[in-house]
């Protein structure tokens, strides 16, 4: 297993697309800084009495939302990049245990996604604090880092979950297009659809959607998003695990059974 | 040593390999021949554990490929030179393979030199020509210094130097006692490289014979200014003589020495005595004729 892990880590490091994805995450953080600057600009331009009408989404959460799609794509590429070129056959001749290849890819992608996600969220937080300072703009938490850390960790965990979901979807569909389409459905379309389901089901289903889990994990709820917030942190953790475990199991079974 | 036993593989309703049995022995190059769609690549994929057979089995050194702990150190394979990711360099590509099978970094550098890619070791594979990709694929196959090699059409896209290089490489590896299974559609090249042949058609075994027997001396071509007298004398001595277009005689049952001595005894001048073997191409065509039926096959 160590060999498979080291090999998958080497593979990820020697591929250009990895750095493209990480670069895009960097751009996302830069955009967040720009957004913070723009919010400050707007806020300063408003007469003091109307300033509390201005509300800006929580930047770390917005960064997380965008970064989760980027890293999900990284997860997708870990398999679809190999299926697209036929390289998967080289991989399975070098490492014949397909379960081990899946586990190695999943570990590497999860760690990279978690670390990148955490870095992006922290960088966004730091940039936001620097630029916004102590201006009380609504939506921007002025809480210190130690109080925010649970949420940031939960956000990073949800990025890792998205990345693994992408990886498994790519292993199942063997196609980048199909996997990314399925991801975007879960990431963007599903929340909108669920929001329009009659109550109380919109909130019930909304609570178990991937995008709603980080807030519930950290116990902060989802004040700004479409997602529901009915789950306890522990239940949210269980649902997060399920979002990975179910597709992972399907992927493992299919990989073992199908011809490469 | 590769053992294929009663192997059957279906894709939907297509039977790609149909009860195929053959062994590939060490110490010689075994050529794997058959028309397009005969099942050569499929057989190799099953040997490598990539495809699951419907029945039968394929063993490498006595066990299934997927049971081998560090397969690249026992089996080197080149199935599809295009099966690499263009975004990597040869160094990157070979490094992860080496790492996965605990092969030293020094081997990576030495196989890159061996296949003649030293100058391109840090260039993106995406920009490589077909021949360069073949070389990279061969480098990957040789990486673990394996005792068994499987190569599916490795000379495709290679320049004449490369073709000769592969031939000498494979003959050298077989001479060291390794097992080499090589498929190719280039009969003349195969004739120079292989010692033994496995020919299949429509997934079934057609021939499993030493190259020698397929290309054994068939007849002797004889020319003489007194062809008629010579024909009579040869027939009297027990030869089977057939006149050919252009005045030559095809003689079977007598070897060149006997023919020469006989002609000298009768004082008949000889202009040519040439022993002729069937070319591999002719024999192959004859063996597979009924399958392809003269058409393009499948
Ligand atoms: N993945 C697949 N799905 C469906 N049919 C397949 C698949 N792979 C091979 N076949 C079929 O199996 C048969 C054998 O194909 P295979 O590629 O093994 O032949 P081959 O001897 O390697 O031919 P060639 O000389 O053209 O390379 C063909 O009829 C082919 O169409
Ligand atoms: Mg083939």
XYZ file of C-alpha atoms in Angstrom, chain B residues 78 81 94 111 114-117 129-142 154 158-163 165-166:
31
model
C 4.164 -2.997 -23.944
C 2.457 2.953 -26.582
C 9.082 5.924 -15.345
C 16.609 2.395 -19.373
C 19.165 2.244 -23.285
C 16.146 3.125 -25.460
C 17.772 6.278 -26.763
C 15.552 8.853 -25.078
C 6.379 10.960 -32.141
C 4.941 7.453 -32.344
C 8.423 5.966 -32.457
C 9.500 7.892 -29.366
C 6.418 6.663 -27.512
C 7.264 3.098 -28.528
C 10.730 3.588 -27.122
C 9.272 4.933 -23.896
C 6.936 1.923 -23.718
C 9.895 -0.386 -24.195
C 11.790 1.472 -21.494
C 8.854 0.868 -19.134
C 8.799 -2.830 -20.052
C 12.534 -3.190 -19.397
C 6.444 -2.847 -30.716
C 10.046 2.754 -35.413
C 12.642 3.841 -37.935
C 14.869 1.172 -39.580
C 17.513 1.690 -36.908
C 14.881 1.229 -34.247
C 13.522 -1.922 -35.889
C 17.634 -2.315 -32.438
C 14.451 -4.060 -31.162
